[in-house]
Coordinates of C-alpha atoms and ligand atoms in Angstrom, one line a residue:
X1 CA -26.8 -25.5 -45.7
X2 CA -27.3 -27.8 -42.8
X3 CA -24.0 -29.6 -43.4
X4 CA -22.2 -26.3 -43.7
X5 CA -23.8 -25.2 -40.5
X6 CA -22.8 -28.3 -38.6
X7 CA -19.2 -28.0 -39.9
X8 CA -19.2 -24.3 -38.8
X9 CA -20.5 -25.2 -35.4
X10 CA -17.9 -27.9 -34.9
X11 CA -15.1 -25.6 -36.1
X12 CA -16.0 -22.7 -33.8
X13 CA -16.7 -25.0 -30.8
X14 CA -13.3 -26.7 -31.2
X15 CA -11.7 -23.3 -31.6
X16 CA -13.4 -22.2 -28.4
X17 CA -12.2 -25.2 -26.5
X18 CA -8.7 -24.8 -27.9
X19 CA -8.5 -21.2 -26.7
X20 CA -10.0 -22.2 -23.4
X21 CA -8.0 -25.2 -22.5
X22 CA -4.7 -24.6 -24.2
X23 CA -3.7 -21.3 -25.6
X24 CA -4.7 -18.9 -22.9
X25 CA -3.3 -20.9 -20.0
X26 CA 0.1 -21.0 -21.7
X27 CA 2.8 -18.4 -21.7
X28 CA 1.7 -17.6 -25.2
X29 CA -1.2 -15.8 -23.6
X30 CA 1.2 -13.0 -22.8
X31 CA 1.7 -12.4 -26.4
X32 CA -1.6 -13.3 -28.0
X33 CA -5.1 -11.9 -27.6
X34 CA -6.3 -15.3 -26.8
X35 CA -9.7 -14.1 -25.6
X36 CA -10.6 -13.2 -29.1
X37 CA -13.7 -15.4 -29.4
X38 CA -15.1 -14.0 -26.1
X39 CA -15.1 -10.5 -27.7
X40 CA -17.7 -11.7 -30.1
X41 CA -20.7 -11.1 -28.0
X42 CA -22.7 -8.2 -29.2
X43 CA -25.0 -7.9 -26.3
X44 CA -22.2 -7.9 -23.7
X45 CA -20.4 -5.4 -25.8
X46 CA -23.4 -3.1 -25.8
X47 CA -24.3 -3.5 -22.2
X48 CA -20.8 -3.1 -20.8
X49 CA -20.3 0.0 -23.0
X50 CA -23.6 1.5 -21.7
X51 CA -23.1 0.5 -18.0
X52 CA -19.4 1.6 -17.8
X53 CA -20.0 4.7 -20.0
X54 CA -16.8 3.9 -21.8
X55 CA -15.5 1.9 -24.7
X56 CA -13.3 -1.2 -24.4
X57 CA -12.1 -1.1 -28.0
X58 CA -11.7 -4.8 -28.8
X59 CA -15.1 -5.9 -27.6
X60 CA -16.9 -2.7 -28.8
X61 CA -15.4 -3.1 -32.3
X62 CA -16.1 -6.9 -32.5
X63 CA -19.6 -6.4 -31.1
X64 CA -20.3 -3.7 -33.7
X65 CA -19.1 -5.9 -36.5
X66 CA -21.4 -8.7 -35.5
X67 CA -24.3 -6.3 -35.1
X68 CA -23.9 -5.0 -38.6
X69 CA -23.5 -8.6 -40.0
X70 CA -26.6 -9.6 -38.1
X71 CA -28.6 -6.7 -39.5
X72 CA -27.5 -7.8 -43.0
X73 CA -27.6 -11.6 -42.8
X74 CA -29.8 -12.5 -39.8
X75 CA -29.1 -14.5 -36.7
X76 CA -26.1 -16.5 -38.2
X77 CA -24.5 -16.1 -34.8
X78 CA -27.0 -18.4 -33.2
X79 CA -27.0 -21.1 -35.9
X80 CA -23.4 -21.1 -37.0
X81 CA -21.2 -19.7 -34.2
X82 CA -22.6 -19.8 -30.7
X83 CA -20.9 -22.5 -28.6
X84 CA -23.8 -22.7 -26.2
X85 CA -26.1 -23.2 -29.2
X86 CA -23.9 -26.0 -30.3
X87 CA -24.0 -27.7 -26.9
X88 CA -27.8 -27.3 -26.8
X89 CA -28.1 -28.8 -30.3
X90 CA -25.9 -31.7 -29.2
X91 CA -28.0 -32.4 -26.1
X92 CA -31.3 -31.9 -27.9
X93 CA -30.2 -34.5 -30.5
X94 CA -28.6 -37.1 -28.4
X95 CA -30.3 -36.8 -25.0
X96 CA -33.6 -35.1 -25.2
X97 CA -34.9 -36.2 -28.6
X98 CA -36.1 -39.6 -27.4
X99 CA -37.8 -38.1 -24.3
X100 CA -39.5 -35.3 -26.2
X101 CA -43.2 -36.0 -27.0
X102 CA -44.3 -34.8 -30.4
X103 CA -47.6 -33.4 -29.1
X104 CA -45.9 -31.3 -26.4
X105 CA -46.1 -27.6 -27.4
X106 CA -44.7 -24.6 -25.6
X107 CA -47.2 -21.7 -25.4
X108 CA -46.4 -18.9 -27.9
X109 CA -46.0 -16.2 -25.2
X110 CA -42.9 -18.0 -23.8
X111 CA -41.0 -16.5 -26.7
X112 CA -41.6 -13.0 -25.4
X113 CA -39.7 -13.8 -22.1
X114 CA -36.4 -13.2 -23.8
X115 CA -37.4 -9.7 -25.0
X116 CA -38.6 -8.8 -21.5
X117 CA -35.2 -10.0 -20.1
X118 CA -33.4 -8.0 -22.7
X119 CA -35.3 -4.8 -21.8
X120 CA -34.5 -5.5 -18.1
X121 CA -30.8 -5.8 -18.9
X122 CA -30.8 -2.6 -20.9
X123 CA -32.6 -0.6 -18.2
X124 CA -30.1 -1.8 -15.6
X125 CA -27.2 -0.9 -17.9
X126 CA -28.6 2.6 -18.4
X127 CA -28.5 3.0 -14.6
X128 CA -24.9 1.8 -14.6
X129 CA -25.5 -1.9 -13.5
X130 CA -24.5 -4.8 -15.7
X131 CA -26.1 -8.1 -14.8
X132 CA -24.5 -10.8 -16.9
X133 CA -25.7 -13.9 -15.2
X134 CA -27.7 -15.2 -18.2
X135 CA -27.1 -12.4 -20.7
X136 CA -24.5 -13.9 -22.9
X137 CA -24.0 -17.4 -24.2
X138 CA -20.2 -17.1 -24.6
X139 CA -19.9 -16.1 -20.9
X140 CA -22.3 -18.8 -19.8
X141 CA -20.3 -21.5 -21.7
X142 CA -16.9 -20.2 -20.4
X143 CA -18.3 -20.3 -16.8
X144 CA -19.5 -23.9 -17.2
X145 CA -16.1 -24.9 -18.6
X146 CA -14.3 -23.1 -15.8
X147 CA -16.3 -24.2 -12.8
X148 CA -17.5 -27.6 -13.9
X149 CA -15.4 -29.1 -16.7
X150 CA -11.9 -27.7 -16.1
X151 CA -11.5 -29.3 -12.6
X152 CA -12.7 -32.7 -13.8
X153 CA -10.3 -32.6 -16.8
X154 CA -7.5 -31.5 -14.5
X155 CA -8.1 -34.6 -12.4
X156 CA -7.6 -36.8 -15.5
X157 CA -4.8 -34.7 -16.8
X158 CA -2.8 -34.9 -13.5
X159 CA -3.5 -38.6 -13.1
X160 CA -2.6 -39.3 -16.8
X161 CA 0.7 -37.5 -16.5
X162 CA 1.5 -39.2 -13.2
X163 CA 0.9 -42.5 -14.9
X164 CA 2.7 -41.8 -18.2
X165 CA 5.4 -39.4 -17.2
X166 CA 8.1 -42.0 -17.3
X167 CA 7.4 -43.1 -20.9
X168 CA 8.6 -40.1 -22.8
X169 CA 9.6 -37.4 -20.3
X170 CA 10.3 -34.4 -22.7
X171 CA 7.0 -34.8 -24.5
X172 CA 5.0 -35.4 -21.4
X173 CA 6.7 -32.4 -19.7
X174 CA 5.6 -30.3 -22.6
X175 CA 2.0 -31.5 -22.5
X176 CA 1.9 -31.1 -18.7
X177 CA 2.4 -27.3 -19.2
X178 CA -1.2 -27.2 -20.5
X179 CA -2.7 -28.8 -17.4
X180 CA -2.9 -27.3 -13.9
X181 CA -0.3 -28.7 -11.7
X182 CA -3.0 -29.2 -9.0
X183 CA -6.7 -29.8 -9.5
X184 CA -8.5 -26.4 -9.2
X185 CA -11.8 -26.2 -7.4
X186 CA -14.2 -23.2 -7.3
X187 CA -17.0 -21.9 -5.2
X188 CA -20.5 -22.0 -6.7
X189 CA -20.5 -25.5 -8.2
X190 CA -24.1 -26.2 -7.2
X191 CA -25.3 -22.8 -8.5
X192 CA -23.5 -23.5 -11.8
X193 CA -25.1 -26.9 -12.1
X194 CA -28.5 -25.3 -11.6
X195 CA -27.7 -22.8 -14.3
X196 CA -26.6 -25.5 -16.6
X197 CA -29.9 -27.3 -16.1
X198 CA -31.8 -24.1 -16.6
X199 CA -30.1 -23.6 -19.9
X200 CA -30.2 -27.1 -21.3
X201 CA -33.1 -29.0 -19.8
X202 CA -35.7 -27.1 -21.8
X203 CA -34.7 -29.5 -24.6
X204 CA -37.1 -31.9 -22.9
X205 CA -40.0 -29.8 -24.2
X206 CA -38.7 -28.0 -27.3
X207 CA -35.5 -28.0 -29.4
X208 CA -33.4 -24.9 -28.7
X209 CA -35.8 -24.0 -25.8
X210 CA -33.2 -21.6 -24.4
X211 CA -32.6 -19.8 -27.7
X212 CA -36.2 -19.6 -28.5
X213 CA -37.5 -18.4 -25.2
X214 CA -34.9 -17.2 -22.7
X215 CA -31.7 -16.0 -24.3
X216 CA -31.4 -12.2 -24.2
X217 CA -28.6 -12.2 -26.8
X218 CA -31.0 -14.1 -29.1
X219 CA -33.6 -11.5 -28.5
X220 CA -31.2 -8.7 -29.3
X221 CA -29.9 -10.4 -32.5
X222 CA -33.6 -11.0 -33.4
X223 CA -34.4 -7.3 -33.2
X224 CA -31.3 -6.5 -35.3
X225 CA -32.2 -9.1 -37.9
X226 CA -35.7 -7.8 -38.4
X227 CA -34.9 -6.4 -41.8
X228 CA -32.2 -8.9 -42.9
X229 CA -31.4 -9.6 -46.6
X230 CA -30.9 -13.3 -46.0
X231 CA -34.2 -15.0 -45.4
X232 CA -36.1 -18.1 -46.0
X233 CA -38.4 -18.0 -49.0
X234 CA -41.1 -20.5 -50.1
X235 CA -41.2 -21.8 -53.6
X236 CA -45.0 -21.6 -54.2
X237 CA -44.8 -24.0 -57.2
X238 CA -43.4 -26.8 -55.0
X239 CA -45.1 -26.1 -51.7
X240 CA -48.2 -28.2 -50.9
X241 CA -48.8 -26.5 -47.5
X242 CA -48.0 -29.7 -45.6
X243 CA -46.7 -27.6 -42.7
X244 CA -43.9 -30.0 -41.9
X245 CA -41.5 -27.1 -42.0
X246 CA -43.5 -25.3 -39.3
X247 CA -43.5 -28.5 -37.2
X248 CA -39.7 -29.1 -37.4
X249 CA -38.6 -25.4 -36.9
X250 CA -37.0 -25.4 -33.4
X251 CA -37.8 -21.7 -32.7
X252 CA -41.4 -21.5 -34.0
X253 CA -40.4 -19.2 -36.7
X254 CA -42.8 -20.5 -39.4
X255 CA -46.5 -19.8 -39.2
X256 CA -48.4 -23.1 -39.3
X257 CA -51.4 -21.7 -41.1
X258 CA -49.3 -19.8 -43.7
X259 CA -46.0 -21.5 -44.1
X260 CA -44.6 -18.7 -46.3
X261 CA -44.8 -16.4 -43.3
X262 CA -41.4 -16.4 -41.6
X263 CA -40.8 -14.4 -38.4
X264 CA -37.1 -13.6 -39.3
X265 CA -36.5 -12.3 -35.7
X266 CA -36.9 -15.9 -34.5
X267 CA -35.0 -17.6 -37.3
X268 CA -31.6 -19.0 -36.2
X269 CA -30.8 -20.1 -39.8
X270 CA -30.4 -23.7 -38.8
X271 CA -31.7 -24.8 -42.2
X272 CA -33.8 -27.7 -41.0
X273 CA -36.9 -26.4 -42.8
X274 CA -35.3 -26.1 -46.2
X275 CA -34.0 -29.6 -46.3
X276 CA -37.3 -31.4 -45.8
X277 CA -38.2 -31.7 -49.4
X278 CA -36.4 -30.8 -52.5
X279 CA -36.7 -27.1 -53.3
X280 CA -40.0 -26.2 -51.5
X281 CA -38.2 -23.5 -49.6
X282 CA -34.7 -22.1 -49.5
X283 CA -32.6 -19.3 -48.0
X284 CA -32.0 -16.5 -50.4
X285 CA -30.7 -12.9 -50.5
X286 CA -33.9 -10.9 -50.7
X287 CA -34.9 -7.3 -50.3
X288 CA -35.8 -6.6 -46.6
X289 CA -39.5 -6.6 -45.7
X290 CA -40.4 -3.3 -44.1
X291 CA -44.0 -4.3 -43.7
X292 CA -45.9 -7.3 -42.5
X293 CA -45.4 -9.6 -39.6
X294 CA -41.7 -10.2 -39.7
X295 CA -41.0 -8.5 -36.3
X296 CA -41.0 -9.9 -32.8
X297 CA -44.4 -10.6 -31.4
X298 CA -44.2 -7.8 -28.8
X299 CA -46.9 -5.6 -27.3
X300 CA -46.6 -2.5 -25.2
X301 CA -47.2 -4.5 -22.0
X302 CA -44.1 -6.5 -22.6
X303 CA -42.1 -3.4 -23.0
X304 CA -43.6 -2.0 -19.8
X305 CA -42.9 -5.3 -18.0
X306 CA -39.3 -5.1 -19.0
X307 CA -38.9 -1.5 -17.9
X308 CA -40.7 -2.2 -14.6
X309 CA -38.6 -5.3 -14.1
X310 CA -35.3 -3.4 -14.6
X311 CA -36.4 -0.5 -12.3
X312 CA -37.6 -2.9 -9.6
X313 CA -34.3 -4.9 -9.8
X314 CA -32.2 -1.7 -9.3
X315 CA -32.6 -1.6 -5.5
X316 CA -31.4 -5.2 -5.4
X317 CA -28.3 -4.2 -7.2
X318 CA -27.8 -1.0 -5.4
X319 CA -28.7 -2.3 -1.9
X320 CA -25.8 -1.0 0.1
X321 CA -26.7 -3.3 3.0
X322 CA -25.7 -6.2 0.8
X323 CA -23.1 -4.7 -1.5
X324 CA -21.2 -2.9 1.3
X325 CA -20.7 -6.1 3.2
X326 CA -17.5 -6.6 1.2
X327 CA -16.9 -9.9 3.0
X328 CA -15.8 -8.0 6.1
X329 CA -13.1 -6.1 4.2
X330 CA -12.0 -9.3 2.5
X331 CA -13.3 -8.7 -0.9
X332 CA -10.0 -8.6 -2.6
X333 CA -10.0 -8.1 -6.4
X334 CA -7.1 -9.2 -8.6
X335 CA -4.3 -6.7 -9.4
X336 CA -5.3 -4.4 -12.2
X337 CA -9.0 -4.6 -11.5
X338 CA -10.7 -1.4 -12.3
X339 CA -12.3 0.7 -9.5
X340 CA -15.2 -1.2 -8.1
X341 CA -18.1 0.6 -9.9
X342 CA -16.4 0.3 -13.3
X343 CA -15.3 -3.2 -12.6
X344 CA -18.9 -4.3 -12.0
X345 CA -20.0 -2.5 -15.1
X346 CA -17.5 -4.5 -17.2
X347 CA -17.0 -7.9 -15.6
X348 CA -19.3 -10.5 -17.2
X349 CA -18.3 -13.2 -14.6
X350 CA -17.0 -15.4 -17.4
X351 CA -14.4 -17.0 -15.2
X352 CA -11.5 -16.8 -17.6
X353 CA -9.4 -15.1 -15.0
X354 CA -10.2 -17.7 -12.4
X355 CA -9.3 -20.5 -14.8
X356 CA -5.8 -19.1 -15.6
X357 CA -5.0 -18.2 -12.0
X358 CA -2.1 -20.6 -11.2
X359 CA -2.8 -20.7 -7.5
X360 CA -6.6 -21.3 -7.7
X361 CA -6.9 -18.2 -5.4
X362 CA -9.2 -16.4 -7.7
X363 CA -12.7 -17.6 -6.9
X364 CA -16.2 -16.5 -8.0
X365 CA -18.2 -14.2 -5.6
X366 CA -21.4 -15.8 -4.5
X367 CA -24.6 -14.2 -3.1
X368 CA -23.0 -13.3 0.2
X369 CA -20.8 -10.8 -1.7
X370 CA -23.8 -9.0 -3.1
X371 CA -26.2 -9.9 -5.9
X372 CA -24.5 -7.6 -8.5
X373 CA -21.1 -9.3 -7.8
X374 CA -22.3 -12.8 -8.6
X375 CA -19.5 -14.8 -10.4
X376 CA -17.1 -11.8 -10.4
X377 CA -13.6 -12.8 -9.2
X378 CA -12.2 -12.3 -5.8
X379 CA -8.9 -13.4 -4.4
X380 CA -9.2 -15.9 -1.5
X381 CA -5.6 -15.9 -0.2
X382 CA -6.1 -18.8 2.1
X383 CA -6.7 -20.9 -1.0
X384 CA -4.0 -19.3 -3.1
X385 CA -2.2 -16.0 -3.1
X386 CA -1.3 -13.8 -6.0
X387 CA 2.0 -14.9 -7.6
X388 CA 4.6 -12.2 -8.0
X389 CA 5.5 -13.3 -11.6
X390 CA 2.0 -13.6 -12.9
X391 CA -0.5 -11.2 -14.4
X392 CA -2.4 -13.7 -16.5
X393 CA -5.8 -12.7 -15.2
X394 CA -5.5 -9.2 -16.8
X395 CA -4.1 -10.7 -19.9
X396 CA -7.1 -13.0 -20.6
X397 CA -10.0 -10.8 -19.3
X398 CA -12.0 -10.2 -22.5
X399 CA -13.9 -7.2 -21.2
X400 CA -11.1 -5.1 -19.8
X401 CA -12.4 -5.4 -16.3
X402 CA -8.9 -6.3 -15.3
X403 CA -6.2 -4.3 -16.9
X404 CA -3.3 -5.9 -18.8
X405 CA -0.4 -5.1 -16.6
X406 CA 3.3 -5.7 -17.3
X407 CA 4.9 -7.6 -14.4
X408 CA 7.0 -4.6 -13.5
X409 CA 3.9 -2.4 -13.1
X410 CA 1.9 -5.1 -11.3
X411 CA 4.0 -5.0 -8.2
X412 CA 2.6 -1.5 -7.5
X413 CA -1.0 -2.4 -8.1
X414 CA -1.6 -3.1 -4.5
X415 CA -4.7 -5.2 -3.8
X416 CA -4.8 -5.2 0.0
X417 CA -2.7 -5.2 3.1
X418 CA -1.7 -8.1 5.4
X419 CA -2.5 -7.8 9.1
X420 CA -1.1 -10.0 11.8
X421 CA -3.4 -11.5 14.5
X422 CA -1.2 -11.4 17.6
X423 CA -3.4 -13.8 19.4
X424 CA -2.9 -16.5 16.8
X425 CA 0.6 -15.9 15.5
X426 CA 3.0 -18.6 16.9
X427 CA 5.7 -16.0 17.5
X428 CA 3.5 -13.3 19.1
X429 CA 1.2 -15.6 21.1
X430 CA 3.5 -18.5 22.1
X431 CA 7.1 -17.3 21.5
X432 CA 7.6 -20.1 19.0
X433 CA 10.0 -19.8 16.1
X434 CA 8.2 -19.4 12.8
X435 CA 9.5 -17.5 9.8
X436 CA 7.1 -18.7 7.1
X437 CA 5.4 -15.4 6.3
X438 CA 8.7 -13.6 6.0
X439 CA 10.1 -16.4 3.8
X440 CA 7.3 -16.5 1.3
X441 CA 6.7 -12.7 1.0
X442 CA 8.0 -11.7 -2.4
X443 CA 7.9 -8.0 -1.6
X444 CA 10.0 -8.1 1.6
X445 CA 7.1 -6.5 3.5
X446 CA 7.6 -8.5 6.6
X447 CA 10.4 -8.2 9.1
X448 CA 11.2 -9.8 12.4
X449 CA 11.8 -7.6 15.4
X450 CA 12.7 -8.2 19.0
X451 CA 9.6 -7.2 21.1
X452 CA 8.3 -7.8 24.6
X453 CA 5.4 -10.2 24.1
X454 CA 3.0 -11.5 26.8
X455 CA 5.4 -14.4 27.2
X456 CA 8.6 -12.4 27.2
X457 CA 11.1 -10.9 24.8
X458 CA 11.0 -12.6 21.4
X459 CA 11.5 -12.2 17.6
X460 CA 8.1 -11.4 16.1
X461 CA 6.9 -10.5 12.6
X462 CA 5.7 -7.0 11.7
X463 CA 4.2 -5.9 8.4
X464 CA 5.3 -2.7 6.5
X465 CA 2.0 -1.3 5.1
X466 CA 3.7 0.6 2.2
X467 CA 5.7 -2.4 1.0
X468 CA 2.9 -5.0 1.3
X469 CA 1.2 -5.6 -2.1
X470 CA -1.6 -7.7 -0.5
X471 CA -0.6 -10.8 -2.5
X472 CA -1.7 -13.0 0.3
X473 CA 1.1 -15.6 -0.1
X474 CA 1.8 -15.2 3.7
X475 CA -1.9 -16.0 4.4
X476 CA -1.8 -18.9 2.1
X477 CA 1.3 -20.4 3.7
X478 CA 0.7 -19.5 7.4
X479 CA 0.9 -22.9 9.3
X480 CA -1.9 -22.0 11.7
X481 CA -5.0 -24.2 11.3
X482 CA -8.2 -22.8 9.8
X483 CA -8.0 -19.0 9.6
X484 CA -4.4 -17.9 9.3
X485 CA -2.6 -15.7 11.8
X486 CA -1.8 -13.2 9.1
X487 CA -4.7 -12.1 7.0
X488 CA -5.0 -9.8 4.0
X489 CA -7.7 -7.1 4.0
X490 CA -8.6 -5.0 1.1
X491 CA -7.7 -1.7 2.7
X492 CA -4.9 0.2 1.0
X493 CA -5.9 -1.2 -2.4
X494 CA -4.8 0.8 -5.4
X495 CA -7.2 0.6 -8.3
X496 CA -6.9 2.8 -11.3
X497 CA -8.8 2.9 -14.6
X498 CA -5.7 4.0 -16.5
X499 CA -2.2 5.3 -16.0
X500 CA 0.6 4.1 -13.7
X501 CA 0.0 3.0 -10.2
X502 CA 2.7 5.1 -8.7
X503 CA 5.0 7.9 -9.8
X504 CA 8.5 7.2 -11.0
X505 CA 9.9 8.6 -7.7
X506 CA 7.5 6.6 -5.5
X507 CA 8.3 3.4 -7.4
X508 CA 12.0 3.9 -6.9
X509 CA 11.5 4.5 -3.2
X510 CA 9.4 1.4 -2.8
X511 CA 11.9 -0.7 -4.8
X512 CA 14.7 0.6 -2.7
X513 CA 12.9 -0.1 0.6
X514 CA 12.0 -3.6 -0.6
X515 CA 15.7 -4.2 -1.4
X516 CA 16.8 -2.9 1.9
X517 CA 14.2 -4.8 3.8
X518 CA 15.5 -8.0 2.3
X519 CA 18.8 -7.5 4.0
X520 CA 17.6 -6.6 7.4
X521 CA 18.6 -9.1 10.1
X522 CA 16.2 -10.9 12.2
X523 CA 17.4 -9.8 15.6
X524 CA 17.6 -6.1 14.8
X525 CA 16.9 -4.6 18.2
X526 CA 17.8 -1.0 17.2
X527 CA 14.3 -0.4 16.1
X528 CA 12.8 -1.6 19.3
X529 CA 11.4 1.3 21.2
X530 CA 11.1 0.3 24.8
X531 CA 9.3 -1.8 27.4
X532 CA 5.8 -1.1 26.4
X533 CA 5.7 -3.6 23.6
X534 CA 5.4 -0.9 21.0
X535 CA 7.8 -0.8 18.1
X536 CA 9.5 2.3 16.8
X537 CA 8.2 4.8 14.2
X538 CA 7.9 3.3 10.8
X539 CA 5.2 0.8 11.7
X540 CA 1.6 1.5 11.4
X541 CA -0.3 0.7 14.5
X542 CA -2.6 -1.7 12.8
X543 CA 0.2 -4.0 11.9
X544 CA 1.1 -5.1 15.3
X545 CA -2.4 -5.0 16.9
Ligands
SF4_601 S1 -2.0 -12.0 -11.3 FE1 -2.4 -13.0 -9.3 S2 -4.6 -13.1 -9.2 FE2 -4.1 -12.7 -11.3 S3 -3.9 -14.8 -12.2 FE3 -1.9 -14.3 -11.6 S4 -1.7 -15.1 -9.5 FE4 -3.9 -15.1 -10.0
SF4_602 S1 -12.7 -10.1 -14.6 FE1 -12.6 -12.3 -14.9 S2 -14.7 -13.0 -14.7 FE2 -14.8 -10.8 -15.1 S3 -14.9 -10.5 -17.3 FE3 -12.7 -10.4 -16.8 S4 -12.0 -12.5 -17.0 FE4 -14.3 -12.6 -16.9

């Protein structure tokens, strides 16, 4: 059983890495549902469904299937599938085993922490808030890979390709498609390292410390598996009550005083206990036990602690003083993001979208954006704008927090609006020639007009609010040092849960205006209104202030 488990862990872990590093950063991601393994988290499926009051069919169906299988066959997810469990097993074996002292025991009540956390998460979800920071091992693993591993591998990838590119160009060119062309970097590296330590360092005290004591998904699966058919059974004829099985069990499932007593809610089916001696115990298909001590060791006060914890955390989530900060109007979500409340109820902060963003512009929100937004994606245009021919983030989002948009539709999913800072813009402030923003704008939303500036008459850029999609490529490329002279704010964003972003007629008008705007000449003085420095009708005031 143990060999089978290790093979299964390696298989799923490699599949997870394959999907993460190769498939879904490739054009194939447009055709395949490459986030398939990320759907397989039952707790996230349940919490996002409760919090958003809606079904995202792929994750709801996959989560329901795993819940049913867990009820029948126990916590196979933890022992055979979970990539975080595999990483923890690896570290426990090769790093912490030598440091761990045999006499060091974790107090039994630690195991109840995960149930309290689970209740906190359920209470929050019932009030419409999803807090995925530590809820789900697949999300946690993806986040580690995105923020910590992907940048490091990209350094090697880019260097390796630079060194070897001349050897076999066609093959190297093909391989290079799987690596970022530049090394991505993300906010929150230190916080992610702290989380990584929180999840793994418990191996110093106990094998699978995280799974046994903290993981809310483990607690959820434990509750579901309470009446499982697949359980460990002791062969009374061969058992001499040596209690070694209880000593080696990483999750404290086996009662030391009565080794035939197995708390199935805690059992991750790792199989260590049944391989100690020949045949003294084994996993079998048995009738569920509806009586006896096979449930989690929970008392009413733990339930109350969980409910109180959830209710007390609500103000932190709802605190408008924090949540409404919105980074001074700069909290720009990727195109296709659901309306904010729904988005927060769905986004698990896994980082898949940030990983595939080719410009590295999608970054995780940190504490300054509000507690409930931690690790959710925001576009930071100064780092990278949103490419016109890309809608990868929606394609790979496993939770439906970002909609899958065809490229044709994406251009109408406006995410913000660019505003020119006249005091910084080279043309407006210093009468110096600069066309960068106009040149890089894929939507032809910027035009140059002759205007009286403080330094005299000059060609200056103006922004058309209705044509601007808020992609931020102008801000990214603006040559002004530090903060750009053209900055995207989130006002004007168009976020919808379903349906098209504009009517057929509106789309045609916008397309036509973008086409026309492309052909307008720089020194078009006809639209200039007079000596006051104001431009004629058609410009919103905000765009030249
Ligand atoms: S659609 Fe825009 S924000 Fe999303 S991945 Fe592509 S470039 Fe990044
Ligand atoms: S929006 Fe991004 S971070 Fe949030 S669930 Fe989707 S892919 Fe993950």
